[in-house]
């Protein structure tokens, strides 16, 4: 049986070819192993006829199982140490010196040999070869002071290659063609070792003159046999490496498919979370009485407002406007704006645009283009933005403005906490409806008392929303024309914005613009805000210029 009879690599074979090749080799296995079985039978008959075995050697040759053999040699190894002469360490004893005794080497060899035996014993008709020949060979070696170096070297090389076969036994225990092929090669290697052991034992048990004749006139016999056995063992390793490559490719493919599946599942989970959050947002939007409203629908009205500001600028060229270069200059040089813009802490900057006394048209604020530029900048840079532009032509209720601000803040939350927010928004809605009902009924006494309850409910709802924001978030709230909030509510809006800034766990930067012509917050009321270090209110007078 030659090593060349075994297949090439699995990469070179299709599955069909592997099966055909495995079938052809199976027949070759049977012929070869049947021949070795007959040799084993003849070998044991030959042993029985001869009287050249000691009792211990005869016992070793009768070992049927790997367990019997390893138990015996482990026992021998523990009973006594080797007494070989270190100056005559040749052959078997030279090989065994690292194990201290031939017995220890035998135990180690048989232990490493065990997976091959188990492979063979679990493979139907191929498992009938006993390990007695190997065990007996060690028994002979223990009694010899010097043995043939070729045989000793072959056993040493086999011992070097056997460790690790147990792992193969544990890993490759499936029924596909490649693994069947591997098991077939393991059986060949096992059978080859048995054949080699029988031939070696028979060689040593012959009379001296016969051994001399074999060594002299048939010196290549053991070289060829040793090479063949080592080749069979090596073929197992090559086949296992080939199978390993196939397995790694399979695992890599499975891992890729699994990773893709995980990504798909993560995407599905994310989408489900988004759908869930969207449903929650719809529920909360209804509580805020914003049914049908969306901040995305503001783009057209914002575009129209920018056009109105541009027309107003062209109509009043002799008066200063925040526009183009003047905005850039202001942002670069104004201390209050730079502090607000660069700070990593929550802060609020309110700019009051003061019109020139000679300016007749006061419906627009000359600072408003700065607020609109900040909105555009945040949207362009994909910043987390909340904004509201009050209608410059009429007054807007604080409740309308805050409802839109709170809804935008809700959309910025990583996960909407419906259980916490719904009760607070429901309370705010109910209090507001009661207030509006009594206002319609002109019940001024009740309306005055209920206004405070509404403001309190609004504050609790707004603060609860900002507290649910992720601490790592950086939010910008941009407001233009806060002076168009209903007169008496302007100061309450200012208080509420500052409380949002103060109560938030994340960084909230608020920028607001007001037209002094409609700003009704009195000086004594402003003093109430001076205690907040992160709040600044700056009045920006409008100058007369030439050419706009």
C-alpha positions in Angstrom: 0.0 0.0 0.0 1.7 3.2 -1.1 1.1 6.7 0.1 0.7 7.8 -3.5 -2.5 5.8 -3.7 -4.3 8.3 -1.4 -6.2 11.3 -2.9 -4.9 14.7 -3.7 -6.3 17.8 -1.9 -10.0 18.3 -1.4 -9.7 21.6 -3.2 -8.9 19.7 -6.4 -11.9 17.3 -6.0 -15.6 17.9 -6.5 -18.0 16.3 -4.0 -18.8 13.6 -6.6 -15.1 12.9 -7.2 -14.5 12.7 -3.5 -17.2 10.1 -3.1 -15.9 8.0 -6.1 -12.4 8.3 -4.8 -13.4 7.3 -1.3 -15.2 4.3 -2.7 -12.1 3.2 -4.7 -9.9 3.6 -1.6 -12.4 1.7 0.5 -11.8 -1.4 -1.6 -8.1 -0.8 -1.4 -8.4 -0.6 2.4 -10.2 -3.9 2.6 -7.6 -5.7 0.5 -4.7 -4.2 2.4 -6.2 -4.7 5.9 -7.3 -8.3 5.1 -3.7 -9.0 4.2 -2.4 -7.5 7.4 -5.0 -9.4 9.4 -3.7 -12.6 7.9 -0.2 -11.5 8.7 -1.2 -10.9 12.3 -2.8 -14.3 12.6 0.4 -15.9 11.1 2.5 -13.8 13.4 0.8 -15.0 16.6 0.9 -18.6 15.4 4.6 -18.1 14.8 5.0 -16.7 18.4 3.2 -19.7 19.9 5.6 -22.1 18.2 8.8 -20.3 19.4 10.3 -20.4 22.9 12.2 -17.1 22.5 9.7 -15.0 24.5 9.9 -14.2 28.2 6.7 -14.2 30.2 6.4 -10.4 30.2 7.0 -10.2 26.5 4.4 -12.9 25.8 1.9 -10.9 28.0 2.5 -7.8 26.0 2.0 -9.5 22.7 -1.4 -10.8 24.0 -2.7 -7.2 24.7 -6.0 -6.8 22.8 -6.9 -3.3 23.8 -5.0 0.0 24.2 -6.2 0.2 27.8 -4.6 -3.1 28.7 -1.3 -2.0 27.0 -1.1 1.5 28.6 -2.1 0.2 32.0 0.7 -2.4 31.9 3.4 0.1 30.7 2.4 2.8 33.2 2.7 0.2 36.0 6.1 -0.9 34.8 7.3 2.7 34.5 6.2 3.5 38.1 7.9 0.4 39.5 11.5 1.2 38.5 13.7 3.7 36.8 16.0 2.9 33.9 19.5 1.7 34.7 20.8 2.1 31.2 24.4 3.3 30.9 24.4 6.9 29.7 27.6 6.2 27.7 25.8 3.6 25.6 22.6 5.4 24.8 21.9 4.1 21.3 18.9 2.7 19.5 15.8 2.4 21.6 17.5 3.6 24.8 18.8 6.7 23.1 15.2 7.4 21.9 13.8 6.7 25.4 16.3 8.7 27.5 14.0 11.8 27.6 11.3 9.6 29.1 13.8 8.1 31.6 12.7 4.6 30.8 11.6 2.5 27.8 8.5 1.8 29.9 7.7 5.4 30.2 8.3 5.9 26.4 6.0 2.9 25.7 3.2 4.4 27.9 3.6 7.8 26.1 3.6 6.2 22.7 0.5 4.1 23.4 -1.3 7.1 24.9 -0.7 9.1 21.7 -1.5 6.0 19.6 -4.9 5.6 21.3 -6.9 7.9 19.0 -5.7 5.9 15.9 -6.9 2.7 17.7 -10.2 4.2 18.6 -10.7 5.5 15.1 -10.0 2.0 13.7 -12.2 0.2 16.3 -15.2 2.4 15.4 -14.8 1.7 11.7 -16.6 -1.6 11.1 -14.5 -4.3 9.5 -11.2 -2.3 9.9 -11.1 -2.6 13.6 -9.9 -6.1 14.1 -6.2 -5.4 14.5 -4.9 -5.7 18.1 -2.2 -3.5 19.6 -0.3 -6.5 21.0 2.3 -6.2 18.3 3.2 -2.6 19.3 3.2 -3.5 23.0 5.2 -6.6 22.4 7.8 -4.6 20.4 8.4 -2.4 23.4 8.7 -5.4 25.7 11.5 -6.7 23.4 13.1 -3.3 23.3 13.2 -3.1 27.1 15.3 -6.3 27.2 17.7 -5.3 24.5 20.8 -3.1 25.1 21.0 -2.2 21.5 18.6 -2.3 18.7 18.6 -1.4 15.0 18.8 2.4 14.6 16.5 2.4 11.7 13.7 0.9 13.7 14.4 3.1 16.7 14.4 6.2 14.6 11.2 5.2 12.9 9.4 4.7 16.2 10.8 8.0 17.5 9.5 9.8 14.4 6.1 8.2 14.8 6.0 9.3 18.4 6.6 12.9 17.3 3.7 12.8 14.9 1.1 11.0 17.0 0.3 13.8 19.5 -2.7 15.8 18.3 -4.5 12.8 16.7 -7.0 12.9 19.6 -8.1 16.3 18.6 -8.7 15.0 15.1 -10.8 12.2 16.5 -13.0 14.7 18.5 -13.3 17.2 15.7 -13.9 15.1 12.6 -16.6 12.7 13.6 -19.2 13.4 10.9 -20.2 11.3 7.9 -19.4 13.5 4.9 -17.1 12.3 2.2 -14.0 14.3 3.2 -14.2 13.1 6.8 -14.7 9.5 5.8 -11.6 9.9 3.7 -9.7 11.1 6.7 -10.9 8.2 8.8 -9.8 5.9 6.1 -6.3 7.3 6.1 -6.2 7.0 9.9 -7.0 3.3 9.6 -4.2 2.9 7.1 -1.8 4.6 9.4 -2.9 2.4 12.3 -2.6 -0.7 10.2 0.8 0.3 8.9 2.1 0.8 12.4 0.8 -2.7 13.4 2.5 -4.2 10.3 5.8 -2.4 11.1 5.7 -3.5 14.8 5.1 -7.1 13.8 8.0 -7.1 11.3 10.3 -5.4 13.8 9.4 -7.8 16.6 9.9 -10.8 14.3 13.2 -9.4 13.2 14.4 -9.1 16.9 13.1 -12.5 17.9 15.0 -14.3 15.1 18.3 -15.9 16.0 21.4 -13.7 15.8 22.7 -15.2 12.6 19.3 -14.6 10.9 19.2 -11.0 12.0 22.8 -10.5 10.7 21.7 -12.0 7.3 18.6 -9.8 7.1 20.6 -6.7 8.1 23.3 -7.5 5.6 21.4 -8.7 2.6 18.0 -7.0 3.0 19.1 -3.7 4.6 16.5 -1.7 2.7 13.5 -3.6 4.0 13.0 -1.6 7.2 14.0 1.7 5.5 11.2 1.2 3.0 8.7 0.0 5.6 9.6 2.8 8.0 9.3 5.4 5.3 5.9 4.0 4.2 4.5 4.0 7.8 5.7 7.6 8.4 4.2 8.5 5.0 0.9 7.0 6.1 0.9 9.0 9.3 1.9 12.1 7.4 -0.9 11.6 5.0 -3.4 11.8 7.9 -2.0 15.2 8.9 -2.1 16.4 5.3 -5.7 15.2 4.9 -6.6 16.8 8.2 -5.1 20.1 7.1 -7.0 19.9 3.8 -10.2 19.2 5.8 -9.3 22.0 8.2 -9.1 24.4 5.2 -12.5 23.2 4.0 -13.9 23.6 7.5 -12.4 27.0 8.0 -13.9 28.1 4.7 -17.3 26.7 5.7 -17.1 28.4 9.1 -16.0 31.7 7.5 -19.0 31.4 5.1 -21.3 30.6 8.0 -19.9 33.5 10.1 -20.4 35.9 7.1 -24.0 34.7 6.7 -24.5 34.9 10.5 -23.1 38.4 10.6 -25.3 39.5 7.7 -28.3 37.9 9.5 -27.4 39.8 12.7 -27.2 43.0 10.7 -30.6 42.3 9.2 -32.0 41.6 12.7 -30.5 44.7 14.1 -32.0 46.7 11.3 -35.3 45.1 11.9 -35.1 45.9 15.7 -34.0 49.5 14.9 -37.0 49.8 12.6 -39.4 48.3 15.1 -38.0 50.7 17.7 -38.5 53.6 15.3 -42.0 52.5 14.5 -42.7 52.1 18.3 -41.2 55.6 19.0 -43.2 57.1 16.1 -46.4 55.7 17.5 -45.5 57.1 20.9 -44.7 60.5 19.3 -48.1 60.5 17.5 -49.8 59.8 20.8 -47.8 62.7 22.5 -48.4 65.0 19.6 -52.1 64.6 20.1 -51.7 65.4 23.7 -49.9 68.6 22.7 -52.8 69.4 20.4 -50.6 69.4 17.3 -52.5 66.8 15.3 -51.4 67.1 11.6 -48.5 69.4 12.4 -44.9 68.6 11.6 -41.7 70.7 11.8 -40.8 69.4 8.3 -43.6 71.5 6.9 -42.0 74.7 8.0 -39.5 75.0 5.2 -41.9 76.8 2.9 -43.0 79.3 5.5 -39.4 79.8 6.6 -38.4 80.5 2.9 -41.2 83.1 2.6 -40.2 84.8 5.9 -36.6 85.1 4.6 -37.9 86.7 1.4 -39.9 89.2 3.5 -36.8 90.1 5.5 -34.8 90.6 2.4 -37.4 92.9 0.9 -37.5 94.9 4.1 -33.7 95.3 4.0 -33.8 96.6 0.5 -36.6 99.1 1.4 -34.6 100.6 4.3 -31.0 100.8 2.9 -30.1 103.7 5.1 -30.5 101.6 8.3 -28.2 98.9 9.6 -29.2 95.2 9.0 -27.7 91.9 10.1 -26.7 90.6 6.7 -23.8 88.9 5.0 -20.5 90.5 6.1 -22.1 92.3 9.1 -23.2 88.9 10.5 -19.7 87.5 10.1 -18.2 90.5 11.7 -20.6 90.4 14.6 -20.0 86.7 15.2 -16.2 87.2 15.2 -16.1 90.2 17.5 -19.1 90.2 19.8 -18.0 88.9 23.3 -21.4 87.7 24.4 -22.1 85.8 21.2 -18.6 84.2 21.2 -19.0 83.1 24.8 -22.4 81.6 24.0 -21.2 79.9 20.8 -18.0 78.4 22.2 -19.2 77.4 25.6 -19.6 73.7 26.3 -22.1 74.4 29.1 -25.8 75.1 28.8 -26.4 78.8 28.2 -28.9 81.3 26.8 -28.3 84.5 24.9 -31.2 86.9 24.2 -30.6 89.8 21.8 -33.1 92.7 21.8 -32.9 94.5 18.4 -33.5 98.2 19.1 -34.7 100.1 16.0 -33.4 103.5 15.1 -35.7 106.3 16.2 -36.0 107.5 12.6 -37.1 104.1 11.2 -40.8 104.2 10.4 -41.2 100.5 9.7 -40.8 98.4 12.8 -42.7 95.2 12.0 -39.4 93.4 11.3 -36.3 93.0 13.6 -33.0 93.9 12.0 -31.3 91.1 14.1 -33.6 88.3 12.8 -31.3 87.3 9.9 -28.7 86.2 12.5 -31.2 83.8 14.0 -32.2 82.4 10.6 -28.5 81.9 9.7 -28.0 79.9 12.9 -31.0 77.7 11.9 -29.6 77.1 8.4 -26.2 76.4 9.8 -27.5 73.8 12.3 -29.6 72.1 9.6 -26.7 72.0 7.1 -24.3 70.5 9.7 -26.9 68.0 10.9 -26.8 69.4 14.4 -29.6 68.6 16.9 -31.8 71.5 16.4 -35.1 72.8 17.9 -36.4 76.1 16.6 -39.5 78.3 16.4 -40.1 81.5 14.4 -43.0 83.5 15.8 -45.3 85.1 13.2 -44.2 88.7 13.0 -47.7 89.8 11.9 -49.6 88.6 14.9 -49.2 87.3 18.5 -48.8 83.7 19.3 -49.8 82.0 22.5 -47.0 80.6 24.7 -48.8 77.2 24.6 -48.7 77.0 20.8 -45.0 77.9 20.7 -44.0 75.6 23.6 -46.1 72.7 22.2 -44.0 72.9 19.0 -40.7 73.2 20.9 -41.6 70.2 23.2 -42.6 68.0 20.2 -39.2 68.7 18.5 -37.4 67.9 21.8 -39.4 64.6 21.9 -38.2 63.7 18.4 -34.6 64.2 19.6 -35.0 61.6 22.4 -33.1 58.3 21.9 -36.1 56.4 23.3 -39.4 58.0 24.1 -40.6 57.2 27.7 -44.3 57.2 27.2 -45.1 56.0 30.7 -43.4 59.0 32.3 -44.4 61.7 29.8 -48.0 60.8 29.0 -49.4 61.6 32.5 -47.6 65.0 32.6 -48.8 66.0 29.1 -52.3 64.8 29.9 -52.3 66.9 33.0 -51.1 69.9 31.1 -53.7 69.4 28.3 -56.5 69.0 30.8 -55.5 72.2 32.8 -55.2 74.1 29.5 -58.6 73.0 28.3 -60.2 74.0 31.6 -58.5 77.5 31.4 -59.7 78.0 27.8 -63.2 76.9 28.7 -63.5 79.5 31.5 -61.9 82.2 29.4 -64.6 81.6 26.8 -67.2 81.8 29.5 -65.5 85.1 30.7 -65.0 83.7 34.2 -62.0 86.0 35.0 -61.8 84.9 38.6 -61.4 81.2 37.8 -59.1 82.0 34.8 -56.7 84.0 36.9 -56.4 81.1 39.4 -56.2 78.4 36.8 -53.4 80.2 34.8 -50.9 79.4 37.5 -51.9 75.7 37.4 -51.5 75.6 33.6 -48.0 77.3 33.9 -47.0 74.8 36.5 -48.2 71.8 34.4 -46.4 73.2 31.4 -43.2 73.6 33.3 -43.4 70.0 34.7 -44.0 68.6 31.2 -41.2 70.6 29.5 -38.7 69.8 32.3 -39.6 66.0 32.1 -38.9 66.0 28.4 -35.5 67.7 28.6 -34.4 65.4 31.5 -35.0 62.4 29.3 -32.5 63.6 26.7 -29.2 61.7 26.6 -26.5 63.6 28.6 -24.1 63.3 25.6 -26.4 65.2 23.4 -25.8 68.9 22.4 -29.1 70.7 21.6 -29.5 74.1 20.0 -32.8 75.9 20.5 -33.2 78.9 18.2 -36.1 81.4 18.6 -36.8 84.4 16.4 -39.2 87.2 17.4 -40.0 86.0 21.0 -41.5 89.5 21.3 -44.5 88.2 19.3 -45.4 85.8 22.1 -48.5 87.3 23.7 -47.5 90.3 25.8 -48.1 89.0 29.4 -46.7 85.6 28.5 -43.3 86.9 27.3 -41.8 86.9 30.8 -43.3 83.4 31.5 -41.7 82.1 28.2 -38.4 83.6 29.3 -38.6 81.9 32.7 -39.6 78.6 31.1 -36.7 78.6 28.6 -34.2 79.3 31.4 -35.7 76.4 33.5 -35.3 74.1 30.5 -31.6 75.2 30.2 -31.0 74.7 33.9 -32.8 71.4 34.4 -31.5 69.6 31.3 -28.8 66.8 31.8 -27.3 67.6 28.4 -25.9 70.8 26.9 -28.7 73.1 25.8 -27.7 76.3 24.0 -30.6 78.7 23.5 -30.4 81.7 21.2 -33.4 84.1 21.0 -34.1 87.4 19.1 -36.7 90.0 20.1 -37.8 93.2 18.5 -37.7 96.0 21.2 -40.8 97.6 19.6 -43.0 94.7 20.9 -41.0 93.6 23.9 -43.0 94.0 27.0 -40.8 92.6 29.7 -40.2 95.5 32.1 -36.9 96.4 33.6 -37.9 95.3 37.1 -38.8 91.9 35.7 -35.4 91.5 34.0 -33.7 91.8 37.4 -35.3 88.5 38.3 -33.1 86.8 35.7 -29.8 88.3 36.7 -29.2 85.5 39.2 -28.8 83.0 36.3 -25.1 83.2 35.4 -25.6 81.4 32.1 -28.3 83.8 30.9 -27.4 87.0 29.1 -29.7 89.6 27.6 -28.1 92.2 25.3 -29.8 95.2 23.6 -28.4 95.8 20.2 -29.2 99.4 18.9 -29.7 99.8 15.2 -27.5 102.4 13.5 -28.1 104.6 10.5 -25.8 103.8 7.6 -25.5 104.6 3.9 -25.8 102.0 1.2 -27.1 99.4 3.5 
